[in-house]
Amino acid sequence: MSYPYQVQTIDEYKAAYDKSISDPEGFWGDIARHFQWKKPWEKVLEWNFKEPSVKWFVNGRLNITENCIDRHLATLGEKPAIIWEPNNPEERVRVVTYNRLHKRVCQFAQVLRNNGVKKGDRVCIYMGMVPELAYAVLGCARIGAIHSVIFGGFSAQSIADRLEDAQATFIVTCDGAYRGEKVIPLKSVIDDALVGNKTVKRVIVYTRTRTAVSMIKGRDVWWEDEMEHAESQVEKEGVVSFPAEEMDAEDPLFILYTSGSTGKPKGVVHSCAGYMVWTAYTFVNVFQYQPGEVHFCTADIGWITGHSYIVYGPLAAGATSLLFEGIPTWPDAGRFWDIVDRHKVNILYTAPTAIRSLMGFGLEPLQGKDLSSLRILGTVGEPINEEAWHWYDEHIGKGRCPIVDTWWQTETAGILISNLAGVTPAKPTYATLPMPGVQPLLVDENGVEVKGNPAAGNLCIRAPWPGIIRTTYGDHERCRQAYFSTYEDLYFTGDGALRDEQGNYRITGRVDDVLNVSGHRIGTAEVENAINMHAGVVESAVVGYPHDIKGQGIYAFVIYQGRAGDPDANRKDIVQTVSRLIGPIAKPDKIQFVSGLPKTRSGKIMRRILRKVAEGESSNFGDTTTLLDPAVVEQIAAGRL
Ligand code: WTA
């Protein structure tokens, strides 16, 4: 059995692509019919990019959890939905069948209801990578609450800002999370985030590490107690049920915060139906998933990749999704290969930064690991360099597994540009061709389309695909400004790209002030704001520089007039400040103290010069005549770290 909407040859791809452009409504209507609706849609698509306003499957009604779980029960009930690999390989693996997943999601939905959560309420989820995280996400979707998952690497302050922005009323967390040898005290971070918070009424705490936690009467409750109580409510004479809320196709499904070029993260909002169709369609086609296969996406559910390709996409396709709690280098650098071997993984989807870091350990960790179950490899998050691509191909895929280089963003919900494994050709370092329904184009700085091949420019998309961002939570104008105002009638990605003679796209990286550190988006303005909060800092400017493993490292130029003495100790104070305000993921790799920053007469920092310094350039800074004080450039270059 394959999927009715699975494209299996290059000719089918071309035909699907052509139809998706000439008749998008017919094309997506045919695909959406293969999902379960409570009420069919009246019109497939209504849109304009001016407001912007995008509506897919207008007035259709559904619940995504019925599509991800209930409709599979008759055929796949006893098949694994989730295989959970714990941090410690000696701990027991958990296999969650579709029946079990159904029961747990119904139970958790009941827990939410028992605690007063209603459709449309915002529920913040701050957990480690345990199956309960998936139950929490799906439990929210079951009752129509909007989940906002926050990655475990964000600090209390970051969480507080997100709770405030989303006006969240409910939190689901763990006592702690395992990460290799470390235990991260999640609940204690939540407690800090809640100081001064006025909206959160309830915190539910799942026990993972049995780390000591404070439990506040009337606010904090244990997951285990709540689930036990709910069990008898949802299970009657062996039959489990909890009604799935009837959602409008365009009702919000979740919020996920992401960095942009301003100092404040944006709450990207995705809707129920379009998101479901897009993640399922791209999952089945890009990875050419075959029923029964084990799909292992190594991302964290705190990022969009985990939302779309660990939880929703695979489950909507009735797949088996492997959920891994640990890190790739613990207990040793053979961890991924051990998991592939033991669970007979067929599809491995990871990030270039992970590949580069594992490459550094040589081939020894691969010894004795049987990787023959692998059929497809994938990458996501940043451009993959040639060396890493070939290592992945040769040593992991043994030259016989197609590699899909998947380009997409939090805002796009799922993959937009990628080869389809084994169906359309790969080209190392190229994401290659657009998915059906996606119309990429390149524009110059003036917004004029760069036609013909080869070409280079800023990457835009011409018309909506079902998974496009709908709004930024609580501030629609911000969504318009950030994505739909730079170029008229186009969605602007913020990325630069090249296009070769055959029309293959190669993403070259961000063209705005957003860094990509280990595949994680970090706005330079956010890091600057955090650095500037340090008592001794007058001003700062942050840029990226090439980093062997992380892809980009964070380089901060800081005017510092604080405490004298050991500059390294002062640097550490600044790093600590950033870690407190944003989280460890935003820690600067290098901090250079400078006496001034290269500013134009109008006061704008010339980042291009700082980027050159950070990249190691010592002359050739281009035109510096518009600078207020051109001499500062030489000083900065001379002091480079
Ligand atoms: C970058 C992650 C090159 C890009 C899914 C994009 C990539 C940003 C690729 C989105 C790729 C993602 N090749 N660059 N295959 N995939 N990017 O929102 O700059 O965390 O704009 O979504 O990552 O990051 P985000």
XYZ file of C-alpha atoms and ligand atoms in Angstrom:
666
model
C 0.000 0.000 0.000
C 1.187 3.480 -0.665
C -0.556 6.831 -0.320
C -2.999 8.074 -2.945
C -1.156 11.394 -3.000
C 2.356 9.925 -3.110
C 4.264 11.011 -6.207
C 6.461 8.108 -7.317
C 8.194 9.058 -10.538
C 9.748 12.174 -11.927
C 6.958 12.425 -14.499
C 4.370 12.221 -11.735
C 6.239 14.987 -9.931
C 6.162 17.184 -13.026
C 2.486 16.481 -13.607
C 1.626 17.154 -9.955
C 3.654 20.354 -9.997
C 2.006 21.641 -13.162
C -1.464 20.858 -11.921
C -0.748 22.480 -8.531
C 0.080 25.729 -10.325
C -2.564 25.719 -13.043
C -5.354 24.490 -10.773
C -4.348 24.811 -7.123
C -7.889 24.424 -5.854
C -8.482 21.236 -7.817
C -5.084 19.893 -6.817
C -5.367 20.479 -3.054
C -9.044 19.605 -2.974
C -8.190 16.153 -4.361
C -5.540 15.653 -1.692
C -7.596 16.978 1.220
C -10.333 14.488 0.414
C -8.090 11.731 1.769
C -8.373 13.167 5.273
C -11.238 12.930 7.739
C -13.578 15.911 7.894
C -16.509 16.560 10.174
C -17.897 18.855 7.510
C -16.492 19.379 3.998
C -15.108 22.728 2.896
C -17.073 25.084 0.697
C -14.148 26.580 -1.168
C -10.570 25.349 -1.330
C -8.746 28.680 -1.232
C -9.285 32.385 -0.662
C -6.314 34.682 -0.332
C -4.546 37.970 -0.737
C -1.031 38.866 0.389
C -1.960 42.523 1.001
C -3.503 42.048 4.434
C -2.355 39.174 4.335
C -5.339 36.838 4.508
C -5.066 33.182 3.560
C -7.871 30.672 4.024
C -7.616 27.054 2.945
C -10.585 24.662 2.927
C -12.958 27.469 3.789
C -15.652 26.528 6.336
C -14.435 22.938 6.495
C -14.617 21.413 9.986
C -12.271 18.808 11.437
C -10.058 17.815 14.299
C -6.428 17.070 13.505
C -6.166 14.416 16.241
C -8.876 12.326 14.592
C -6.706 12.421 11.493
C -3.510 11.630 13.384
C -4.977 8.940 15.627
C -8.615 7.810 15.498
C -8.856 7.089 11.810
C -5.859 4.735 12.011
C -7.180 2.671 14.914
C -9.082 0.104 12.884
C -6.046 -0.801 10.791
C -3.034 0.296 12.822
C -4.323 0.098 16.412
C -1.613 -2.278 17.603
C 1.126 -0.798 15.398
C 3.687 1.550 16.936
C 2.899 5.239 16.588
C 5.819 6.359 18.742
C 8.960 4.512 19.700
C 10.607 6.282 22.584
C 14.346 5.975 23.066
C 15.283 7.314 26.513
C 18.388 9.348 27.254
C 19.978 6.477 29.124
C 20.258 3.518 26.737
C 19.941 1.174 29.697
C 16.486 2.438 30.520
C 13.512 0.644 28.983
C 12.413 1.674 25.487
C 8.709 2.507 25.297
C 6.621 1.553 22.289
C 3.391 3.523 22.116
C 0.854 1.879 19.815
C -1.850 3.902 18.093
C -4.373 2.439 20.566
C -2.230 3.502 23.489
C -1.640 6.937 21.994
C -5.391 7.317 21.561
C -5.992 6.464 25.176
C -3.315 8.781 26.511
C -4.401 11.702 24.347
C -8.035 11.242 25.383
C -6.944 11.078 29.014
C -4.874 14.216 28.753
C -7.642 16.053 26.922
C -9.864 15.122 29.858
C -7.215 16.430 32.265
C -7.230 19.747 30.443
C -10.998 19.880 30.607
C -11.005 18.957 34.311
C -8.678 21.887 34.894
C -10.872 24.352 33.089
C -9.019 24.655 29.776
C -11.292 25.602 26.896
C -11.110 25.851 23.125
C -8.881 28.762 22.143
C -7.027 28.937 25.496
C -3.246 29.051 25.226
C -1.324 26.229 26.852
C 2.427 26.554 27.213
C 4.353 23.283 27.070
C 7.893 23.212 28.468
C 8.985 19.588 28.652
C 11.822 17.268 27.749
C 11.572 14.759 24.910
C 9.232 12.237 26.513
C 6.102 10.669 24.973
C 4.077 12.761 27.418
C 5.146 15.820 25.442
C 3.399 14.376 22.386
C 0.338 13.511 24.517
C 0.247 17.085 25.804
C 0.484 18.580 22.306
C -2.195 16.273 20.909
C -4.382 16.619 24.007
C -4.488 20.361 23.402
C -5.393 19.831 19.762
C -8.115 17.402 20.827
C -9.982 20.068 22.788
C -8.998 22.954 20.529
C -6.632 24.637 22.966
C -3.709 26.403 21.281
C -0.375 24.921 22.280
C 2.804 26.909 22.485
C 5.769 24.601 22.954
C 8.904 26.257 24.288
C 12.269 24.601 23.723
C 13.998 23.460 26.933
C 17.044 25.636 26.162
C 15.155 28.878 26.754
C 15.511 30.755 30.021
C 12.890 31.796 32.565
C 12.883 35.327 31.159
C 12.227 34.047 27.616
C 9.396 31.894 28.900
C 7.937 34.800 30.869
C 7.924 36.956 27.703
C 6.210 34.210 25.710
C 3.610 33.530 28.419
C 2.823 37.212 28.485
C 2.638 37.547 24.696
C 0.343 34.518 24.357
C -1.612 35.339 27.530
C -1.243 31.677 28.422
C -3.383 30.300 31.247
C -1.978 26.807 31.592
C 1.475 25.224 31.633
C 2.568 21.633 31.184
C 6.102 20.859 32.307
C 8.373 18.199 33.799
C 10.229 18.196 37.081
C 13.405 17.873 35.047
C 14.785 16.686 31.727
C 17.754 14.436 31.010
C 20.323 15.659 28.517
C 23.278 13.315 28.397
C 24.849 13.463 31.835
C 22.934 16.551 32.867
C 19.564 17.063 34.494
C 17.840 20.309 33.495
C 15.475 21.510 36.251
C 12.531 22.512 34.057
C 9.958 23.095 36.778
C 12.297 25.372 38.663
C 12.791 27.444 35.476
C 8.999 27.653 35.167
C 8.752 28.807 38.793
C 11.150 31.649 37.987
C 9.190 32.479 34.844
C 5.987 32.714 36.875
C 7.225 35.348 39.307
C 4.953 38.289 38.580
C 2.871 36.386 36.014
C -0.842 37.142 36.244
C -2.429 34.858 33.650
C -1.316 31.302 34.448
C -3.821 29.464 36.629
C -2.472 25.958 36.619
C 0.825 24.122 36.129
C 0.840 20.398 35.541
C 4.073 18.610 36.330
C 5.114 15.282 34.840
C 7.695 13.349 36.840
C 10.670 12.400 34.742
C 13.802 12.864 36.837
C 12.305 13.022 40.352
C 14.168 16.261 40.803
C 12.961 18.133 43.880
C 10.365 20.725 42.876
C 8.222 23.226 44.679
C 4.504 22.536 44.318
C 2.264 25.486 45.075
C -1.160 24.654 46.465
C -3.992 25.642 44.168
C -1.666 26.165 41.199
C 0.602 23.143 40.703
C -0.659 19.602 40.202
C 1.022 16.311 39.314
C 0.493 14.842 35.865
C 0.280 11.320 37.303
C -2.581 12.154 39.691
C -4.512 14.018 37.053
C -4.097 11.257 34.462
C -5.172 8.584 36.895
C -8.302 10.494 37.749
C -9.078 11.099 34.070
C -8.627 7.442 33.162
C -11.924 6.373 34.696
C -13.644 9.277 32.979
C -12.535 8.384 29.448
C -12.529 4.587 29.684
C -15.836 2.801 30.165
C -15.961 -0.986 29.951
C -12.725 -1.089 28.035
C -13.803 1.479 25.463
C -11.832 4.695 25.365
C -13.382 7.881 24.084
C -13.144 11.602 24.380
C -14.965 13.723 21.816
C -12.669 15.640 19.502
C -13.614 19.316 19.357
C -14.996 20.340 15.973
C -12.569 22.948 14.689
C -12.848 25.327 11.798
C -10.223 24.684 9.128
C -8.719 28.089 9.913
C -8.875 27.914 13.719
C -5.364 28.270 15.138
C -3.695 24.973 16.013
C -0.573 26.314 17.676
C 1.796 29.179 18.277
C 5.539 28.707 17.932
C 7.879 31.568 18.741
C 10.756 32.334 16.438
C 13.412 35.014 16.087
C 13.258 37.693 13.483
C 15.291 40.793 12.787
C 13.734 42.767 15.627
C 14.464 42.275 19.312
C 11.250 40.441 20.117
C 10.373 36.866 19.093
C 7.298 36.422 16.927
C 4.502 34.005 17.740
C 4.027 32.241 14.407
C 0.462 30.928 14.149
C -0.538 27.878 12.104
C -4.082 26.751 11.397
C -5.635 23.295 11.710
C -6.462 22.083 8.211
C -3.780 23.646 6.048
C -1.070 22.629 8.497
C -2.333 19.052 8.579
C -2.526 18.660 4.813
C 0.852 20.297 4.262
C 2.806 18.299 6.866
C 1.256 14.989 5.818
C 1.742 15.674 2.100
C 5.362 16.746 2.440
C 6.186 13.917 4.856
C 4.861 11.233 2.537
C 6.412 12.717 -0.584
C 9.796 14.054 0.466
C 10.718 10.970 2.503
C 8.737 8.584 0.277
C 7.486 6.965 3.452
C 6.285 3.377 3.103
C 3.808 2.017 5.673
C 5.537 0.127 8.456
C 8.805 2.014 8.198
C 10.511 3.655 11.181
C 11.082 7.386 10.775
C 13.689 8.986 13.031
C 13.733 12.770 13.109
C 16.394 13.892 15.586
C 14.994 17.397 16.155
C 13.439 18.571 19.410
C 9.664 19.057 19.529
C 10.447 22.551 20.824
C 11.255 23.518 17.215
C 9.062 23.418 14.134
C 10.897 20.378 12.740
C 9.755 18.340 15.720
C 6.176 19.620 15.491
C 5.890 18.768 11.808
C 8.090 15.690 11.337
C 8.011 13.917 14.704
C 4.411 14.566 15.702
C 1.873 15.789 13.173
C 3.185 14.796 9.713
C 4.157 11.197 10.547
C 1.060 10.554 12.683
C -1.249 11.994 10.033
C 0.319 9.434 7.688
C -0.081 6.571 10.192
C 3.691 6.238 10.409
C 5.992 5.071 13.195
C 7.904 8.011 14.606
C 10.978 7.563 16.776
C 11.258 10.061 19.609
C 14.738 10.404 21.113
C 15.308 12.008 24.484
C 19.102 12.273 24.555
C 21.965 13.915 22.711
C 24.013 12.517 19.789
C 27.260 12.319 21.764
C 26.201 10.532 24.943
C 27.112 7.985 26.223
C 29.293 8.172 23.121
C 29.318 9.545 19.601
C 27.826 6.316 18.252
C 24.431 7.012 19.788
C 22.533 7.725 16.551
C 24.045 4.668 14.868
C 23.177 2.514 17.834
C 19.567 3.721 17.644
C 19.408 3.104 13.894
C 20.755 -0.413 14.433
C 18.508 -1.403 17.356
C 15.275 0.058 16.010
C 15.943 -0.751 12.345
C 15.436 2.870 11.387
C 14.536 3.390 7.718
C 14.522 7.172 7.483
C 16.980 9.389 9.335
C 16.307 13.145 9.329
C 18.898 15.301 11.071
C 20.776 18.602 10.930
C 24.057 19.449 9.186
C 25.485 20.633 12.513
C 24.930 17.155 14.006
C 26.594 15.543 10.989
C 29.610 17.853 11.235
C 29.964 17.269 14.932
C 29.782 13.466 14.505
C 32.221 13.591 11.582
C 34.723 15.008 14.044
C 34.711 11.701 15.962
C 35.896 9.775 12.907
C 34.643 6.351 11.883
C 35.269 4.492 15.117
C 31.767 5.159 16.552
C 30.334 3.440 13.458
C 32.178 0.183 14.162
C 29.864 -2.779 14.592
C 26.733 -0.722 13.889
C 24.419 -2.231 11.295
C 22.995 0.647 9.275
C 21.554 -1.529 6.527
C 17.949 -0.708 7.479
C 18.481 2.901 6.367
C 16.783 3.744 3.106
C 16.512 7.539 3.105
C 18.574 10.300 4.718
C 17.531 13.904 5.221
C 18.905 17.212 6.441
C 17.309 20.438 7.591
C 18.021 23.701 9.348
C 20.927 25.242 7.473
C 22.863 24.908 4.259
C 24.822 21.659 4.229
C 28.451 21.956 3.187
C 29.831 19.595 0.585
C 32.152 17.762 2.967
C 29.355 16.922 5.403
C 27.065 15.894 2.549
C 29.626 13.420 1.195
C 30.425 12.009 4.628
C 26.719 11.439 5.286
C 26.301 9.844 1.870
C 29.374 7.607 2.044
C 29.546 6.534 5.694
C 25.912 6.583 6.781
C 24.015 5.956 3.564
C 26.835 3.738 2.180
C 26.238 5.411 -1.149
C 22.823 3.778 -1.551
C 20.448 6.116 0.318
C 19.046 9.195 -1.374
C 19.685 12.342 0.678
C 16.962 14.966 0.820
C 18.144 18.489 1.608
C 14.943 20.081 2.848
C 14.631 23.853 2.941
C 11.814 25.407 4.936
C 11.040 27.626 7.932
C 8.899 27.860 11.051
C 6.622 30.130 9.035
C 6.157 27.612 6.212
C 4.974 24.736 8.495
C 6.657 22.142 6.314
C 9.186 21.555 3.563
C 8.968 23.945 0.577
C 12.043 23.112 -1.470
C 13.596 19.643 -1.534
C 14.247 16.712 -3.765
C 11.832 13.808 -3.305
C 13.864 10.822 -2.103
C 14.770 8.603 -5.019
C 12.196 10.309 -7.238
C 13.764 13.637 -8.200
C 17.555 13.978 -8.374
C 19.686 15.216 -5.499
C 22.493 17.682 -6.003
C 24.906 18.129 -3.094
C 24.358 21.448 -1.272
C 21.204 22.175 -3.289
C 17.714 21.911 -1.841
C 16.825 21.499 -5.549
C 13.189 21.849 -6.675
C 9.993 23.236 -5.142
C 7.274 21.000 -3.760
C 4.023 20.965 -5.707
C 2.125 24.115 -4.788
C 5.260 26.161 -4.135
C 6.260 28.943 -6.546
C 9.693 30.273 -5.605
C 11.285 33.228 -7.344
C 14.402 35.342 -6.872
C 14.270 39.114 -6.663
C 16.945 41.810 -6.519
C 17.086 44.515 -3.820
C 14.514 46.552 -5.682
C 12.078 43.711 -5.774
C 12.550 43.087 -9.468
C 12.383 39.426 -10.378
C 15.676 37.924 -11.543
C 14.636 35.763 -14.447
C 16.522 33.111 -16.369
C 19.118 30.619 -15.189
C 21.537 30.705 -13.515
C 20.424 33.460 -11.159
C 20.954 34.801 -7.664
C 18.747 36.889 -5.407
C 16.466 37.063 -2.430
C 14.122 34.118 -2.183
C 10.402 34.859 -2.282
C 7.287 32.760 -2.823
C 4.515 33.871 -5.116
C 1.277 32.286 -3.863
C 0.102 30.494 -0.725
C 0.620 26.793 -0.050
C -1.641 25.191 2.597
C 0.936 25.504 5.415
C 1.797 29.192 5.095
C 1.901 31.305 8.295
C -1.519 32.846 9.043
C -0.564 35.555 11.503
C 1.802 36.475 14.321
C -0.085 36.033 17.552
C -1.783 39.163 18.799
C -0.205 41.402 16.170
C -1.276 40.803 12.598
C 0.444 43.935 11.350
C 3.745 42.502 12.461
C 3.149 39.470 10.248
C 2.432 41.730 7.297
C 5.501 43.852 7.971
C 7.871 40.953 8.438
C 6.872 38.770 5.510
C 4.539 40.511 3.081
C 5.661 44.120 2.909
C 9.275 43.922 1.691
C 8.141 42.966 -1.811
C 4.662 43.595 -3.084
C 2.411 40.559 -3.333
C 5.187 38.176 -2.373
C 6.045 36.197 0.748
C 9.659 37.091 1.618
C 11.665 34.290 3.238
C 14.615 36.313 4.560
C 16.965 33.902 2.740
C 19.244 34.424 -0.225
C 19.494 31.762 -2.923
C 21.118 30.753 -6.192
C 19.397 28.936 -9.037
C 21.375 26.745 -11.430
C 20.804 26.015 -15.140
C 18.291 23.268 -14.331
C 16.294 25.456 -11.951
C 17.673 23.866 -8.755
C 17.750 26.160 -5.746
C 20.698 26.474 -3.420
C 19.997 28.388 -0.231
C 22.934 30.580 0.710
C 21.713 31.788 4.105
C 19.875 34.644 5.757
C 20.023 38.067 4.201
C 18.516 39.754 7.258
C 19.928 40.141 10.767
C 19.127 36.622 11.807
C 21.828 34.096 12.682
C 21.606 30.377 12.215
C 23.521 28.754 15.050
C 23.464 24.960 14.965
C 20.309 25.185 12.890
C 18.627 27.463 15.456
C 17.427 30.892 14.490
C 18.681 33.706 16.665
C 18.053 37.379 15.956
C 21.132 39.564 16.412
C 18.908 42.271 17.910
C 17.735 39.866 20.605
C 21.304 39.018 21.595
C 22.273 42.704 21.548
C 19.341 43.583 23.798
C 20.463 40.942 26.251
C 24.122 42.026 26.198
C 23.086 45.659 26.669
C 21.216 44.669 29.814
C 24.548 43.899 31.489
C 25.345 46.708 33.911
C 28.775 47.466 32.441
C 27.812 47.504 28.782
C 27.350 50.783 26.925
C 26.543 49.379 23.523
C 27.023 46.243 21.453
C 26.761 44.834 17.957
C 26.377 41.151 17.179
C 27.196 39.392 13.906
C 27.685 35.812 12.767
C 30.977 34.249 11.697
C 31.696 30.876 10.079
C 31.950 28.130 12.683
C 33.142 24.620 11.799
C 30.441 22.777 13.693
C 27.677 25.248 14.458
C 27.595 26.666 10.945
C 27.551 30.145 12.408
C 28.991 31.335 15.687
C 27.949 34.477 17.573
C 30.531 37.293 17.605
C 29.794 40.283 19.833
C 31.554 43.652 19.688
C 31.011 45.359 23.015
C 31.719 48.828 24.352
C 32.346 48.051 27.971
C 32.783 50.530 30.800
C 31.989 48.307 33.747
C 34.078 46.761 36.435
C 37.813 46.794 35.700
C 40.067 43.778 36.057
C 40.295 40.428 34.315
C 38.594 40.885 30.929
C 37.830 37.163 30.744
C 35.856 37.325 33.965
C 33.954 40.322 32.599
C 33.247 38.418 29.392
C 31.873 35.524 31.404
C 29.546 37.903 33.241
C 28.186 39.065 29.896
C 27.745 35.490 28.684
C 25.920 34.683 31.899
C 23.638 37.674 31.394
C 22.690 36.466 27.903
C 22.127 32.962 29.182
C 19.790 34.279 31.893
C 17.849 36.511 29.557
C 17.503 34.298 26.480
C 18.971 30.911 27.289
C 22.198 28.983 26.769
C 21.526 28.690 23.016
C 22.211 32.413 22.527
C 25.542 32.609 24.363
C 28.109 34.574 22.338
C 31.109 32.499 21.247
C 33.390 35.529 21.115
C 33.207 38.889 22.845
C 35.588 41.608 21.697
C 35.791 44.765 23.777
C 36.031 47.817 21.526
C 36.267 51.538 22.111
C 33.713 52.399 19.447
C 31.500 50.851 16.771
C 31.613 51.756 13.078
C 28.651 54.078 12.722
C 27.420 56.211 9.888
C 26.755 59.891 10.501
C 23.102 59.042 10.969
C 24.037 56.658 13.771
C 23.505 53.333 12.009
C 26.009 50.583 12.772
C 27.688 49.327 9.595
C 27.330 45.633 10.202
C 28.924 44.648 6.938
C 32.251 45.874 8.300
C 31.843 43.997 11.557
C 30.934 40.849 9.638
C 34.152 41.156 7.667
C 36.197 41.559 10.835
C 34.462 38.573 12.428
C 35.180 36.525 9.303
C 38.889 37.330 9.648
C 39.308 40.042 7.031
C 41.976 42.569 8.049
C 41.715 45.033 5.176
C 39.347 45.577 2.226
C 36.466 46.900 4.254
C 34.983 48.632 1.243
C 33.813 52.195 1.350
C 34.208 53.567 4.876
C 34.015 57.247 3.984
C 30.471 57.616 5.280
C 31.611 56.559 8.744
C 31.651 59.074 11.547
C 35.095 57.853 12.609
C 36.778 55.647 9.972
C 39.794 55.086 12.268
C 37.711 52.880 14.541
C 37.659 50.181 11.868
C 41.412 49.592 12.022
C 41.324 49.436 15.789
C 38.560 46.877 15.716
C 40.311 44.796 13.069
C 43.547 44.871 15.074
C 41.767 43.619 18.187
C 40.024 40.695 16.477
C 39.763 37.525 18.564
C 17.571 27.890 7.247
C 13.787 25.179 10.298
C 19.632 25.912 3.871
C 17.084 29.051 6.410
C 13.003 24.190 9.449
C 15.682 29.285 6.933
C 18.086 26.100 5.563
C 15.846 28.994 8.399
C 17.608 24.800 5.286
C 14.571 28.554 9.046
C 18.244 24.070 4.224
C 16.450 25.661 6.916
N 19.240 24.674 3.550
N 19.087 26.638 4.859
N 17.888 22.830 3.910
N 16.592 24.568 6.141
N 17.360 26.587 6.586
O 12.479 28.552 11.242
O 17.906 30.177 6.641
O 14.151 27.155 12.530
O 15.210 30.596 6.710
O 13.044 26.328 10.457
O 16.824 27.944 8.453
O 14.788 28.146 10.374
P 13.587 27.573 11.240
